[in-house]
Structure formats: C-alpha cells, structure tokens
C-alpha cells in the first residue's frame, strides 16, 4: 500500500510536467518571437502593423501553430536569408490566414488565403525573401495588394 501513495504523487508530477511542456512552459521547445512594427506603403497610404518575426528555421517551422486568435493589425513576418521559392501549409494552425509572398525589395508579389488545418502547400510562384501571415482578408480590409511595398529597412 505505501508504494501506491508514492506512485500517485510521482505520476501527478510527471503529468504536470508534460502538461506544462505542452502549454509552452520552460523547456517546451516553443520558440519566443521578437515583435516589431512594420509599414506597408499601399495605394491609400501607409499601413502599419505589429508582427512577430520568424527569423530562425525553428521559428519558421513553428509559425502561428496552435494559436487561437490573431487580431487585425497583427501578423507574423517570416524572414529568410536569401531569395527562394517558399511553400507554407496550415498544419496545426487553428485560425484562417492570408499570406503575402514578398520580394527582397519589399514588393508584395502575391497573396493567398489559407484555411485552418489544410495540409495542401501554398507555394510562391517565384523566389521571394519574405512571407507575411495575417488574419484572413486583412490585406483587402487594409487596402493592400500585389505591388504594394513593405518597408524592409531594419529587417
């Protein structure tokens, strides 16, 4: 009988450690993201938004997975060290997003809508340097589209 009393608290401690790691506790492997305000020059003027910067391969992989909300005026900017063909999917992503593929000079090349959980890749049609994910249809609500320019100074 004494062993069962010892076993239960040990099991509880193990369960809580696993739960903490799943929820982003210390040692969970979840990446922390630096935030920055960015500006996009559109047809109707400059639009500003606050983005989390995904700079490392681990941050690129994690992206917006497991988030339950993303407000207008917020997003995630994926920054790559060279131009390349990019491909994103929505594995473990719970909110509908729009993604803009952006050239090295900051010009928005194309924008796609993406549905939660969809595993089909959304590929850029050409090599680009950045990808910007925002709440679905935010670009149109903000009056932005292909040809508009992200200010890349400081990225």
Tab-separated table of N, CA and C in Angstrom:
chain	number	residue	atom	x	y	z
A	1	UNK	N	0.808	-1.205	0.000
A	1	UNK	CA	0.000	0.000	0.000
A	1	UNK	C	0.852	1.270	0.000
A	2	UNK	N	1.913	1.376	0.782
A	2	UNK	CA	2.729	2.587	0.752
A	2	UNK	C	3.253	2.905	-0.636
A	3	UNK	N	3.553	1.909	-1.440
A	3	UNK	CA	4.047	2.161	-2.791
A	3	UNK	C	3.018	2.891	-3.640
A	4	UNK	N	1.735	2.602	-3.459
A	4	UNK	CA	0.719	3.270	-4.265
A	4	UNK	C	0.646	4.751	-3.931
A	5	UNK	N	0.881	5.111	-2.681
A	5	UNK	CA	0.871	6.520	-2.291
A	5	UNK	C	2.055	7.257	-2.911
A	6	UNK	N	3.178	6.620	-2.973
A	6	UNK	CA	4.359	7.227	-3.597
A	6	UNK	C	4.158	7.309	-5.099
A	7	UNK	N	3.578	6.273	-5.677
A	7	UNK	CA	3.393	6.221	-7.123
A	7	UNK	C	2.457	7.320	-7.609
A	8	UNK	N	1.363	7.561	-6.893
A	8	UNK	CA	0.396	8.560	-7.329
A	8	UNK	C	1.005	9.958	-7.422
A	9	UNK	N	1.673	10.460	-6.367
A	9	UNK	CA	2.266	11.797	-6.497
A	9	UNK	C	3.317	11.859	-7.610
A	10	UNK	N	4.102	10.803	-7.797
A	10	UNK	CA	5.099	10.806	-8.876
A	10	UNK	C	4.409	10.874	-10.232
A	11	UNK	N	3.315	10.143	-10.381
A	11	UNK	CA	2.565	10.187	-11.637
A	11	UNK	C	1.990	11.571	-11.866
A	12	UNK	N	1.493	12.179	-10.793
A	12	UNK	CA	0.927	13.515	-10.900
A	12	UNK	C	2.002	14.526	-11.297
A	13	UNK	N	3.175	14.434	-10.701
A	13	UNK	CA	4.271	15.333	-11.047
A	13	UNK	C	4.656	15.155	-12.507
A	14	UNK	N	4.758	13.911	-12.957
A	14	UNK	CA	5.096	13.638	-14.356
A	14	UNK	C	4.016	14.206	-15.279
A	15	UNK	N	2.749	13.989	-14.945
A	15	UNK	CA	1.650	14.515	-15.752
A	15	UNK	C	1.716	16.032	-15.846
A	16	UNK	N	1.947	16.702	-14.715
A	16	UNK	CA	2.011	18.164	-14.713
A	16	UNK	C	3.203	18.668	-15.515
A	17	UNK	N	4.325	17.968	-15.472
A	17	UNK	CA	5.492	18.366	-16.260
A	17	UNK	C	5.199	18.260	-17.749
A	18	UNK	N	4.545	17.175	-18.148
A	18	UNK	CA	4.198	17.001	-19.568
A	18	UNK	C	3.188	18.063	-19.986
A	19	UNK	N	2.181	18.310	-19.148
A	19	UNK	CA	1.178	19.327	-19.456
A	19	UNK	C	1.823	20.699	-19.588
A	20	UNK	N	2.715	21.044	-18.678
A	20	UNK	CA	3.414	22.327	-18.735
A	20	UNK	C	4.187	22.459	-20.036
A	21	UNK	N	4.845	21.403	-20.447
A	21	UNK	CA	5.621	21.467	-21.685
A	21	UNK	C	4.705	21.632	-22.891
A	22	UNK	N	3.536	21.029	-22.874
A	22	UNK	CA	2.596	21.179	-23.991
A	22	UNK	C	2.025	22.589	-24.051
A	23	UNK	N	1.923	23.230	-22.914
A	23	UNK	CA	1.344	24.570	-22.873
A	23	UNK	C	2.386	25.671	-23.003
A	24	UNK	N	3.614	25.309	-23.300
A	24	UNK	CA	4.621	26.332	-23.530
A	24	UNK	C	5.444	26.668	-22.315
A	25	UNK	N	5.476	25.790	-21.354
A	25	UNK	CA	6.296	26.032	-20.175
A	25	UNK	C	7.772	25.956	-20.514
A	26	UNK	N	8.587	26.248	-19.535
A	26	UNK	CA	10.033	26.226	-19.730
A	26	UNK	C	10.457	24.857	-20.235
A	27	UNK	N	11.291	24.845	-21.260
A	27	UNK	CA	11.761	23.591	-21.816
A	27	UNK	C	10.800	22.975	-22.815
A	28	UNK	N	9.759	23.685	-23.214
A	28	UNK	CA	8.740	23.114	-24.089
A	28	UNK	C	9.174	23.032	-25.532
A	29	UNK	N	10.220	23.762	-25.912
A	29	UNK	CA	10.627	23.766	-27.313
A	29	UNK	C	9.897	24.823	-28.129
A	30	UNK	N	8.898	25.488	-27.542
A	30	UNK	CA	8.213	26.546	-28.269
A	30	UNK	C	9.131	27.755	-28.355
A	31	UNK	N	9.134	28.358	-29.509
A	31	UNK	CA	10.023	29.482	-29.765
A	31	UNK	C	9.404	30.790	-29.288
A	32	UNK	N	10.243	31.677	-28.810
A	32	UNK	CA	9.823	33.037	-28.490
A	32	UNK	C	10.086	33.895	-29.720
A	33	UNK	N	9.195	34.831	-29.979
A	33	UNK	CA	9.308	35.678	-31.165
A	33	UNK	C	9.503	37.130	-30.755
A	34	UNK	N	10.438	37.790	-31.402
A	34	UNK	CA	10.623	39.233	-31.249
A	34	UNK	C	9.494	39.920	-32.008
A	35	UNK	N	8.992	41.042	-31.474
A	35	UNK	CA	7.952	41.794	-32.184
A	35	UNK	C	8.529	43.101	-32.714
A	36	UNK	N	7.919	43.561	-33.800
A	36	UNK	CA	8.367	44.802	-34.430
A	36	UNK	C	7.186	45.416	-35.181
A	37	UNK	N	7.119	46.735	-35.197
A	37	UNK	CA	6.124	47.404	-36.024
A	37	UNK	C	6.710	47.555	-37.421
A	38	UNK	N	5.914	47.210	-38.423
A	38	UNK	CA	6.349	47.361	-39.815
A	38	UNK	C	5.354	48.252	-40.547
A	39	UNK	N	5.780	48.743	-41.695
A	39	UNK	CA	4.924	49.618	-42.507
A	39	UNK	C	4.879	49.098	-43.925
A	40	UNK	N	3.691	49.152	-44.516
A	40	UNK	CA	3.496	48.793	-45.914
A	40	UNK	C	2.890	49.997	-46.607
A	41	UNK	N	3.539	50.430	-47.695
A	41	UNK	CA	3.024	51.555	-48.460
A	41	UNK	C	2.045	51.027	-49.498
A	42	UNK	N	0.785	51.399	-49.320
A	42	UNK	CA	-0.263	50.965	-50.231
A	42	UNK	C	-0.786	52.110	-51.085
A	43	UNK	N	-1.768	51.844	-51.881
A	43	UNK	CA	-2.371	52.845	-52.763
A	43	UNK	C	-3.026	53.973	-51.975
A	44	UNK	N	-3.510	53.651	-50.774
A	44	UNK	CA	-4.220	54.635	-49.959
A	44	UNK	C	-3.358	55.213	-48.840
A	45	UNK	N	-2.067	54.935	-48.855
A	45	UNK	CA	-1.181	55.455	-47.819
A	45	UNK	C	-0.440	54.350	-47.106
A	46	UNK	N	0.168	54.702	-45.993
A	46	UNK	CA	0.973	53.748	-45.230
A	46	UNK	C	0.106	53.038	-44.202
A	47	UNK	N	0.244	51.719	-44.177
A	47	UNK	CA	-0.466	50.874	-43.216
A	47	UNK	C	0.578	50.264	-42.289
A	48	UNK	N	0.328	50.365	-40.996
A	48	UNK	CA	1.259	49.818	-40.013
A	48	UNK	C	0.639	48.603	-39.330
A	49	UNK	N	1.485	47.651	-38.987
A	49	UNK	CA	1.034	46.518	-38.200
A	49	UNK	C	2.177	46.008	-37.349
A	50	UNK	N	1.819	45.329	-36.283
A	50	UNK	CA	2.800	44.740	-35.378
A	50	UNK	C	2.924	43.268	-35.733
A	51	UNK	N	4.162	42.852	-35.983
A	51	UNK	CA	4.397	41.464	-36.370
A	51	UNK	C	5.369	40.798	-35.405
A	52	UNK	N	5.215	39.504	-35.297
A	52	UNK	CA	6.226	38.683	-34.664
A	52	UNK	C	7.170	38.276	-35.785
A	53	UNK	N	8.462	38.314	-35.522
A	53	UNK	CA	9.456	37.984	-36.540
A	53	UNK	C	9.882	36.528	-36.401
A	54	UNK	N	9.690	35.767	-37.460
A	54	UNK	CA	10.167	34.383	-37.526
A	54	UNK	C	11.476	34.423	-38.306
A	55	UNK	N	12.592	34.313	-37.586
A	55	UNK	CA	13.910	34.519	-38.179
A	55	UNK	C	14.715	33.231	-38.328
A	56	UNK	N	14.466	32.259	-37.486
A	56	UNK	CA	15.257	31.027	-37.480
A	56	UNK	C	14.462	29.888	-38.101
A	57	UNK	N	15.138	28.824	-38.528
A	57	UNK	CA	14.401	27.666	-39.052
A	57	UNK	C	13.378	27.112	-38.051
A	58	UNK	N	13.720	27.076	-36.772
A	58	UNK	CA	12.762	26.582	-35.770
A	58	UNK	C	11.546	27.495	-35.685
A	59	UNK	N	11.761	28.807	-35.747
A	59	UNK	CA	10.639	29.749	-35.736
A	59	UNK	C	9.827	29.634	-37.016
A	60	UNK	N	10.481	29.446	-38.151
A	60	UNK	CA	9.773	29.254	-39.422
A	60	UNK	C	8.852	28.041	-39.311
A	61	UNK	N	9.361	26.971	-38.717
A	61	UNK	CA	8.576	25.731	-38.614
A	61	UNK	C	7.387	25.914	-37.671
A	62	UNK	N	7.575	26.590	-36.564
A	62	UNK	CA	6.503	26.769	-35.586
A	62	UNK	C	5.435	27.739	-36.084
A	63	UNK	N	5.858	28.873	-36.622
A	63	UNK	CA	4.916	29.856	-37.137
A	63	UNK	C	3.775	30.152	-36.179
A	64	UNK	N	2.576	30.198	-36.699
A	64	UNK	CA	1.386	30.518	-35.908
A	64	UNK	C	0.627	29.264	-35.451
A	65	UNK	N	1.309	28.122	-35.421
A	65	UNK	CA	0.657	26.883	-34.983
A	65	UNK	C	0.079	27.036	-33.579
A	66	UNK	N	-1.072	26.426	-33.384
A	66	UNK	CA	-1.748	26.303	-32.092
A	66	UNK	C	-2.298	27.614	-31.543
A	67	UNK	N	-2.211	28.699	-32.287
A	67	UNK	CA	-2.795	29.973	-31.826
A	67	UNK	C	-4.308	29.900	-32.019
A	68	UNK	N	-5.026	30.559	-31.135
A	68	UNK	CA	-6.487	30.570	-31.256
A	68	UNK	C	-7.032	31.906	-31.733
A	69	UNK	N	-6.166	32.920	-31.785
A	69	UNK	CA	-6.619	34.213	-32.309
A	69	UNK	C	-5.446	35.019	-32.846
A	70	UNK	N	-5.776	35.873	-33.778
A	70	UNK	CA	-4.830	36.832	-34.340
A	70	UNK	C	-5.676	38.021	-34.763
A	71	UNK	N	-5.410	39.172	-34.187
A	71	UNK	CA	-6.233	40.360	-34.427
A	71	UNK	C	-5.780	41.113	-35.669
A	72	UNK	N	-6.701	41.863	-36.274
A	72	UNK	CA	-6.322	42.769	-37.347
A	72	UNK	C	-5.225	43.694	-36.819
A	73	UNK	N	-4.259	43.983	-37.670
A	73	UNK	CA	-3.141	44.818	-37.260
A	73	UNK	C	-2.005	44.026	-36.643
A	74	UNK	N	-2.149	42.685	-36.600
A	74	UNK	CA	-1.110	41.790	-36.087
A	74	UNK	C	-0.797	40.748	-37.147
A	75	UNK	N	0.406	40.206	-37.084
A	75	UNK	CA	0.769	39.152	-38.018
A	75	UNK	C	2.104	38.539	-37.659
A	76	UNK	N	2.583	37.688	-38.555
A	76	UNK	CA	3.901	37.091	-38.417
A	76	UNK	C	4.637	37.269	-39.728
A	77	UNK	N	5.857	37.822	-39.634
A	77	UNK	CA	6.697	38.029	-40.800
A	77	UNK	C	7.826	37.008	-40.771
A	78	UNK	N	7.855	36.167	-41.787
A	78	UNK	CA	8.902	35.162	-41.944
A	78	UNK	C	10.008	35.789	-42.789
A	79	UNK	N	11.203	35.852	-42.221
A	79	UNK	CA	12.341	36.485	-42.879
A	79	UNK	C	13.351	35.400	-43.230
A	80	UNK	N	13.754	35.366	-44.497
A	80	UNK	CA	14.721	34.376	-44.969
A	80	UNK	C	16.002	35.086	-45.384
A	81	UNK	N	17.113	34.364	-45.335
A	81	UNK	CA	18.416	34.988	-45.607
A	81	UNK	C	18.736	35.100	-47.087
A	82	UNK	N	17.919	34.494	-47.930
A	82	UNK	CA	18.132	34.583	-49.375
A	82	UNK	C	16.795	34.401	-50.080
A	83	UNK	N	16.729	34.833	-51.340
A	83	UNK	CA	15.521	34.607	-52.130
A	83	UNK	C	15.376	33.117	-52.394
A	84	UNK	N	14.145	32.640	-52.314
A	84	UNK	CA	13.873	31.226	-52.579
A	84	UNK	C	12.383	31.031	-52.834
A	85	UNK	N	12.062	29.910	-53.460
A	85	UNK	CA	10.664	29.522	-53.611
A	85	UNK	C	10.182	29.101	-52.224
A	86	UNK	N	9.054	29.631	-51.787
A	86	UNK	CA	8.531	29.302	-50.464
A	86	UNK	C	7.251	28.494	-50.585
A	87	UNK	N	6.999	27.692	-49.579
A	87	UNK	CA	5.800	26.879	-49.522
A	87	UNK	C	5.350	26.796	-48.065
A	88	UNK	N	4.092	27.138	-47.816
A	88	UNK	CA	3.533	27.095	-46.469
A	88	UNK	C	2.301	26.200	-46.474
A	89	UNK	N	2.018	25.610	-45.315
A	89	UNK	CA	0.789	24.858	-45.120
A	89	UNK	C	0.209	25.248	-43.778
A	90	UNK	N	-0.930	24.687	-43.446
A	90	UNK	CA	-1.646	25.102	-42.241
A	90	UNK	C	-1.711	24.002	-41.183
A	91	UNK	N	-0.713	23.119	-41.161
A	91	UNK	CA	-0.685	22.053	-40.157
A	91	UNK	C	-0.728	22.678	-38.760
A	92	UNK	N	-1.632	22.181	-37.929
A	92	UNK	CA	-1.797	22.635	-36.542
A	92	UNK	C	-2.086	24.131	-36.426
A	93	UNK	N	-2.554	24.738	-37.492
A	93	UNK	CA	-2.914	26.154	-37.465
A	93	UNK	C	-4.433	26.238	-37.359
A	94	UNK	N	-4.920	26.939	-36.362
A	94	UNK	CA	-6.328	26.909	-35.993
A	94	UNK	C	-7.145	28.083	-36.507
A	95	UNK	N	-6.484	29.097	-37.037
A	95	UNK	CA	-7.194	30.297	-37.476
A	95	UNK	C	-6.982	30.515	-38.970
A	96	UNK	N	-7.987	31.025	-39.685
A	96	UNK	CA	-7.826	31.298	-41.117
A	96	UNK	C	-6.869	32.469	-41.325
A	97	UNK	N	-5.970	32.307	-42.282
A	97	UNK	CA	-4.933	33.305	-42.539
A	97	UNK	C	-4.903	33.691	-44.004
A	98	UNK	N	-4.311	34.845	-44.269
A	98	UNK	CA	-3.881	35.223	-45.613
A	98	UNK	C	-2.370	35.346	-45.547
A	99	UNK	N	-1.713	34.948	-46.633
A	99	UNK	CA	-0.262	35.024	-46.702
A	99	UNK	C	0.131	35.841	-47.917
A	100	UNK	N	1.071	36.758	-47.715
A	100	UNK	CA	1.643	37.522	-48.834
A	100	UNK	C	3.076	37.062	-49.007
A	101	UNK	N	3.433	36.747	-50.238
A	101	UNK	CA	4.824	36.471	-50.574
A	101	UNK	C	5.422	37.779	-51.062
A	102	UNK	N	6.591	38.129	-50.507
A	102	UNK	CA	7.167	39.458	-50.696
A	102	UNK	C	8.600	39.342	-51.190
A	103	UNK	N	8.922	40.093	-52.250
A	103	UNK	CA	10.257	40.082	-52.853
A	103	UNK	C	11.268	40.781	-51.934
A	104	UNK	N	12.546	40.606	-52.235
A	104	UNK	CA	13.624	41.202	-51.443
A	104	UNK	C	13.518	42.722	-51.371
A	105	UNK	N	12.967	43.352	-52.414
A	105	UNK	CA	12.825	44.811	-52.406
A	105	UNK	C	11.571	45.275	-51.648
A	106	UNK	N	10.825	44.341	-51.067
A	106	UNK	CA	9.645	44.675	-50.286
A	106	UNK	C	8.332	44.634	-51.042
A	107	UNK	N	8.376	44.418	-52.348
A	107	UNK	CA	7.147	44.414	-53.156
A	107	UNK	C	6.342	43.139	-52.907
A	108	UNK	N	5.057	43.315	-52.605
A	108	UNK	CA	4.160	42.158	-52.463
A	108	UNK	C	3.958	41.553	-53.842
A	109	UNK	N	4.321	40.296	-53.974
A	109	UNK	CA	4.221	39.585	-55.251
A	109	UNK	C	2.838	38.974	-55.420
A	110	UNK	N	2.344	38.314	-54.371
A	110	UNK	CA	1.041	37.643	-54.454
A	110	UNK	C	0.510	37.389	-53.056
A	111	UNK	N	-0.801	37.215	-52.973
A	111	UNK	CA	-1.486	36.978	-51.706
A	111	UNK	C	-2.414	35.779	-51.885
A	112	UNK	N	-2.412	34.895	-50.889
A	112	UNK	CA	-3.278	33.717	-50.898
A	112	UNK	C	-4.010	33.614	-49.568
A	113	UNK	N	-5.230	33.078	-49.596
A	113	UNK	CA	-5.962	32.745	-48.382
A	113	UNK	C	-5.674	31.286	-48.041
A	114	UNK	N	-5.603	31.006	-46.733
A	114	UNK	CA	-5.316	29.646	-46.272
A	114	UNK	C	-6.322	29.264	-45.180
A	115	UNK	N	-6.772	28.019	-45.228
A	115	UNK	CA	-7.784	27.530	-44.297
A	115	UNK	C	-7.147	26.720	-43.170
A	116	UNK	N	-7.689	26.837	-41.962
A	116	UNK	CA	-7.146	26.102	-40.822
A	116	UNK	C	-7.020	24.602	-41.110
A	117	UNK	N	-5.888	24.036	-40.718
A	117	UNK	CA	-5.662	22.606	-40.820
A	117	UNK	C	-5.390	22.068	-42.206
A	118	UNK	N	-5.457	22.891	-43.248
A	118	UNK	CA	-5.263	22.412	-44.612
A	118	UNK	C	-3.782	22.072	-44.835
A	119	UNK	N	-3.521	20.836	-45.239
A	119	UNK	CA	-2.148	20.377	-45.432
A	119	UNK	C	-1.643	20.564	-46.860
A	120	UNK	N	-2.475	21.122	-47.734
A	120	UNK	CA	-2.018	21.381	-49.103
A	120	UNK	C	-1.045	22.556	-49.091
A	121	UNK	N	0.100	22.414	-49.743
A	121	UNK	CA	1.074	23.511	-49.756
A	121	UNK	C	0.575	24.703	-50.571
A	122	UNK	N	0.872	25.885	-50.072
A	122	UNK	CA	0.596	27.135	-50.781
A	122	UNK	C	1.958	27.675	-51.182
A	123	UNK	N	2.271	27.576	-52.467
A	123	UNK	CA	3.609	27.889	-52.961
A	123	UNK	C	3.684	29.268	-53.603
A	124	UNK	N	4.837	29.894	-53.440
A	124	UNK	CA	5.080	31.143	-54.151
A	124	UNK	C	5.350	30.802	-55.614
A	125	UNK	N	4.982	31.703	-56.501
A	125	UNK	CA	5.178	31.452	-57.937
A	125	UNK	C	6.580	31.827	-58.387
A	126	UNK	N	7.326	32.512	-57.517
A	126	UNK	CA	8.703	32.891	-57.819
A	126	UNK	C	9.493	32.976	-56.521
A	127	UNK	N	10.786	33.145	-56.635
A	127	UNK	CA	11.629	33.273	-55.448
A	127	UNK	C	11.323	34.597	-54.744
A	128	UNK	N	11.168	34.515	-53.424
A	128	UNK	CA	10.868	35.683	-52.604
A	128	UNK	C	11.727	35.631	-51.347
A	129	UNK	N	11.753	36.729	-50.605
A	129	UNK	CA	12.568	36.819	-49.390
A	129	UNK	C	11.737	36.736	-48.116
A	130	UNK	N	10.463	37.159	-48.197
A	130	UNK	CA	9.625	37.253	-47.008
A	130	UNK	C	8.255	36.616	-47.266
A	131	UNK	N	7.621	36.210	-46.154
A	131	UNK	CA	6.221	35.808	-46.178
A	131	UNK	C	5.556	36.476	-44.973
A	132	UNK	N	4.392	37.056	-45.194
A	132	UNK	CA	3.672	37.751	-44.132
A	132	UNK	C	2.305	37.106	-43.962
A	133	UNK	N	2.067	36.540	-42.758
A	133	UNK	CA	0.769	35.945	-42.443
A	133	UNK	C	-0.012	36.894	-41.541
A	134	UNK	N	-1.273	37.091	-41.898
A	134	UNK	CA	-2.184	37.975	-41.167
A	134	UNK	C	-3.558	37.309	-41.120
A	135	UNK	N	-4.495	37.858	-40.325
A	135	UNK	CA	-5.847	37.302	-40.344
A	135	UNK	C	-6.405	37.312	-41.778
A	136	UNK	N	-7.160	36.282	-42.091
A	136	UNK	CA	-7.679	36.149	-43.449
A	136	UNK	C	-8.446	37.401	-43.875
A	137	UNK	N	-8.160	37.853	-45.085
A	137	UNK	CA	-8.755	39.021	-45.741
A	137	UNK	C	-8.296	40.360	-45.171
A	138	UNK	N	-7.315	40.346	-44.253
A	138	UNK	CA	-6.820	41.608	-43.709
A	138	UNK	C	-6.238	42.489	-44.801
A	139	UNK	N	-5.504	41.917	-45.752
A	139	UNK	CA	-4.897	42.733	-46.803
A	139	UNK	C	-5.965	43.543	-47.537
A	140	UNK	N	-7.064	42.909	-47.907
A	140	UNK	CA	-8.106	43.656	-48.621
A	140	UNK	C	-8.775	44.673	-47.705
A	141	UNK	N	-8.997	44.331	-46.435
A	141	UNK	CA	-9.597	45.297	-45.494
A	141	UNK	C	-8.680	46.507	-45.308
A	142	UNK	N	-7.360	46.288	-45.385
A	142	UNK	CA	-6.386	47.371	-45.206
A	142	UNK	C	-6.099	48.101	-46.512
A	143	UNK	N	-6.710	47.656	-47.618
A	143	UNK	CA	-6.497	48.307	-48.914
A	143	UNK	C	-5.142	47.979	-49.527
A	144	UNK	N	-4.600	46.789	-49.216
A	144	UNK	CA	-3.288	46.390	-49.727
A	144	UNK	C	-3.402	45.242	-50.713
A	145	UNK	N	-2.441	45.201	-51.649
A	145	UNK	CA	-2.439	44.118	-52.625
A	145	UNK	C	-1.091	44.001	-53.303
A	146	UNK	N	-1.009	43.115	-54.285
A	146	UNK	CA	0.239	42.951	-55.032
A	146	UNK	C	0.719	44.286	-55.602
A	147	UNK	N	2.031	44.496	-55.522
A	147	UNK	CA	2.629	45.737	-55.984
A	147	UNK	C	2.903	46.727	-54.866
A	148	UNK	N	2.161	46.622	-53.752
A	148	UNK	CA	2.426	47.486	-52.608
A	148	UNK	C	3.730	47.046	-51.962
A	149	UNK	N	4.350	47.956	-51.184
A	149	UNK	CA	5.710	47.698	-50.685
A	149	UNK	C	5.832	47.723	-49.168
A	150	UNK	N	6.446	46.665	-48.661
A	150	UNK	CA	6.850	46.573	-47.263
A	150	UNK	C	8.153	47.343	-47.095
A	151	UNK	N	8.233	48.162	-46.058
A	151	UNK	CA	9.492	48.848	-45.751
A	151	UNK	C	10.412	47.814	-45.096
A	152	UNK	N	11.453	47.415	-45.809
A	152	UNK	CA	12.332	46.358	-45.333
A	152	UNK	C	13.527	46.888	-44.525
A	153	UNK	N	13.631	48.195	-44.359
A	153	UNK	CA	14.719	48.752	-43.541
A	153	UNK	C	14.569	48.226	-42.111
A	154	UNK	N	15.629	47.744	-41.566
A	154	UNK	CA	15.595	47.235	-40.200
A	154	UNK	C	15.217	45.783	-40.064
A	155	UNK	N	15.003	45.111	-41.175
A	155	UNK	CA	14.676	43.674	-41.083
A	155	UNK	C	15.906	42.825	-41.233
